[in-house]
Amino acid sequence: MPNLKIKSKEFKRIDQFLQNEIGYLNATVQISLIAYSALGEEQSLLAALSNYRSFINQVLLKEVGESQHTVAWKIDNVHPGNDGQFNKIATGITTQIEALINNVQGIEAEVADNGKIENV
């Protein structure tokens, strides 16, 4: 059986790499959402939101192994600090994305019913 212990220095390097990558992913999604919003590209906006939600659900919130713990939970348990916030944040993001998608679709339905959006 291989030795799965990781040296402290290597662990810190991997942890920093993971944190950076998650930060880059979030920044990329945010830039896409800003651009699609500015261009009025509702379908592209919905697609970006849906893809991000799917990634979180299928990768970060997916249960792995027999322990029935998610990848986000496992990240929480190896990352120092934040006391388990990563799993909570990932779950919260999917809830917020769902609300945003419903909001955008509600606006689209209102436009389809009324033919225009009136300024309030």
Tab-separated table of C-alpha atoms in Angstrom:
chain	number	residue	atom	x	y	z
A	1	MET	CA	0.000	0.000	0.000
A	2	PRO	CA	1.457	3.413	-0.942
A	3	ASN	CA	2.315	5.978	1.704
A	4	LEU	CA	-0.337	8.718	1.397
A	5	LYS	CA	1.176	11.097	3.908
A	6	ILE	CA	2.037	14.472	2.431
A	7	LYS	CA	4.795	16.631	3.835
A	8	SER	CA	3.633	19.914	5.370
A	9	LYS	CA	5.456	22.026	2.776
A	10	GLU	CA	3.918	20.046	-0.099
A	11	PHE	CA	0.476	20.242	1.514
A	12	LYS	CA	0.717	24.035	1.769
A	13	ARG	CA	1.758	24.241	-1.893
A	14	ILE	CA	-1.176	22.078	-3.006
A	15	ASP	CA	-3.590	24.028	-0.798
A	16	GLN	CA	-2.390	27.358	-2.223
A	17	PHE	CA	-2.683	25.989	-5.761
A	18	LEU	CA	-6.253	24.828	-5.087
A	19	GLN	CA	-7.252	28.175	-3.562
A	20	ASN	CA	-5.760	30.054	-6.527
A	21	GLU	CA	-7.545	27.868	-9.063
A	22	ILE	CA	-10.921	28.301	-7.364
A	23	GLY	CA	-10.313	32.057	-7.276
A	24	TYR	CA	-9.472	32.091	-11.007
A	25	LEU	CA	-12.572	30.060	-11.816
A	26	ASN	CA	-14.812	32.437	-9.860
A	27	ALA	CA	-13.202	35.498	-11.474
A	28	THR	CA	-13.654	34.015	-14.946
A	29	VAL	CA	-17.319	33.300	-14.325
A	30	GLN	CA	-17.849	36.807	-12.936
A	31	ILE	CA	-16.208	38.425	-15.967
A	32	SER	CA	-18.386	36.348	-18.297
A	33	LEU	CA	-21.524	37.325	-16.409
A	34	ILE	CA	-20.609	41.008	-16.487
A	35	ALA	CA	-19.877	40.881	-20.215
A	36	TYR	CA	-23.086	39.005	-21.065
A	37	SER	CA	-25.114	41.392	-18.897
A	38	ALA	CA	-23.555	44.459	-20.523
A	39	LEU	CA	-24.221	43.036	-23.985
A	40	GLY	CA	-27.789	42.046	-23.119
A	41	GLU	CA	-27.065	38.408	-23.937
A	42	GLU	CA	-29.606	36.733	-21.661
A	43	GLN	CA	-29.248	33.253	-23.176
A	44	SER	CA	-25.458	33.347	-22.813
A	45	LEU	CA	-25.866	34.642	-19.262
A	46	LEU	CA	-28.206	31.763	-18.421
A	47	ALA	CA	-25.828	29.270	-20.026
A	48	ALA	CA	-22.851	30.576	-18.021
A	49	LEU	CA	-24.839	30.459	-14.779
A	50	SER	CA	-26.153	26.968	-15.538
A	51	ASN	CA	-22.686	25.669	-16.421
A	52	TYR	CA	-21.189	27.054	-13.225
A	53	ARG	CA	-24.007	25.569	-11.143
A	54	SER	CA	-23.525	22.215	-12.887
A	55	PHE	CA	-19.784	22.276	-12.189
A	56	ILE	CA	-20.371	22.946	-8.504
A	57	ASN	CA	-23.050	20.242	-8.242
A	58	GLN	CA	-21.228	17.621	-10.311
A	59	VAL	CA	-17.718	18.187	-8.991
A	60	LEU	CA	-17.649	20.016	-5.664
A	61	LEU	CA	-20.930	18.773	-4.166
A	62	LYS	CA	-20.693	15.241	-5.533
A	63	GLU	CA	-20.404	12.534	-2.912
A	64	VAL	CA	-17.235	10.493	-3.326
A	65	GLY	CA	-16.352	7.121	-1.973
A	66	GLU	CA	-18.234	5.163	0.613
A	67	SER	CA	-18.063	7.962	3.172
A	68	GLN	CA	-20.869	9.892	1.418
A	69	HIS	CA	-18.903	13.114	1.875
A	70	THR	CA	-18.619	15.675	-0.903
A	71	VAL	CA	-15.420	16.915	-2.499
A	72	ALA	CA	-16.133	20.338	-0.923
A	73	TRP	CA	-16.432	18.676	2.495
A	74	LYS	CA	-13.113	16.935	1.963
A	75	ILE	CA	-11.487	20.230	0.936
A	76	ASP	CA	-12.886	21.793	4.118
A	77	ASN	CA	-11.355	19.074	6.229
A	78	VAL	CA	-7.854	19.383	4.818
A	79	HIS	CA	-7.801	23.174	4.544
A	80	PRO	CA	-6.749	25.038	7.668
A	81	GLY	CA	-9.144	27.733	8.872
A	82	ASN	CA	-12.629	28.784	7.753
A	83	ASP	CA	-14.167	25.973	9.839
A	84	GLY	CA	-15.967	24.130	7.064
A	85	GLN	CA	-17.124	27.132	5.092
A	86	PHE	CA	-16.188	25.856	1.630
A	87	ASN	CA	-18.966	23.274	1.525
A	88	LYS	CA	-21.453	25.847	2.879
A	89	ILE	CA	-20.322	28.459	0.338
A	90	ALA	CA	-20.570	25.995	-2.576
A	91	THR	CA	-24.102	25.048	-1.539
A	92	GLY	CA	-25.039	28.720	-1.120
A	93	ILE	CA	-23.702	29.586	-4.567
A	94	THR	CA	-25.878	26.952	-6.230
A	95	THR	CA	-28.922	28.305	-4.377
A	96	GLN	CA	-28.124	31.862	-5.472
A	97	ILE	CA	-27.537	30.793	-9.070
A	98	GLU	CA	-30.912	29.034	-9.097
A	99	ALA	CA	-32.568	32.262	-7.879
A	100	LEU	CA	-30.746	34.317	-10.541
A	101	ILE	CA	-31.776	31.921	-13.301
A	102	ASN	CA	-35.383	32.029	-12.134
A	103	ASN	CA	-35.221	35.844	-11.991
A	104	VAL	CA	-33.834	36.147	-15.533
A	105	GLN	CA	-36.371	33.643	-16.844
A	106	GLY	CA	-39.153	35.534	-15.044
A	107	ILE	CA	-38.097	38.768	-16.749
A	108	GLU	CA	-38.023	36.984	-20.116
A	109	ALA	CA	-41.507	35.562	-19.504
A	110	GLU	CA	-42.796	39.025	-18.581
A	111	VAL	CA	-41.338	40.489	-21.770
A	112	ALA	CA	-42.905	37.704	-23.816
A	113	ASP	CA	-46.302	38.309	-22.179
A	114	ASN	CA	-46.215	42.106	-22.329
A	115	GLY	CA	-44.072	42.657	-25.370
A	116	LYS	CA	-41.883	45.211	-23.563
A	117	ILE	CA	-40.359	46.077	-20.214
A	118	GLU	CA	-41.555	49.341	-18.764
A	119	ASN	CA	-39.348	51.482	-16.566
A	120	VAL	CA	-40.502	51.601	-12.992
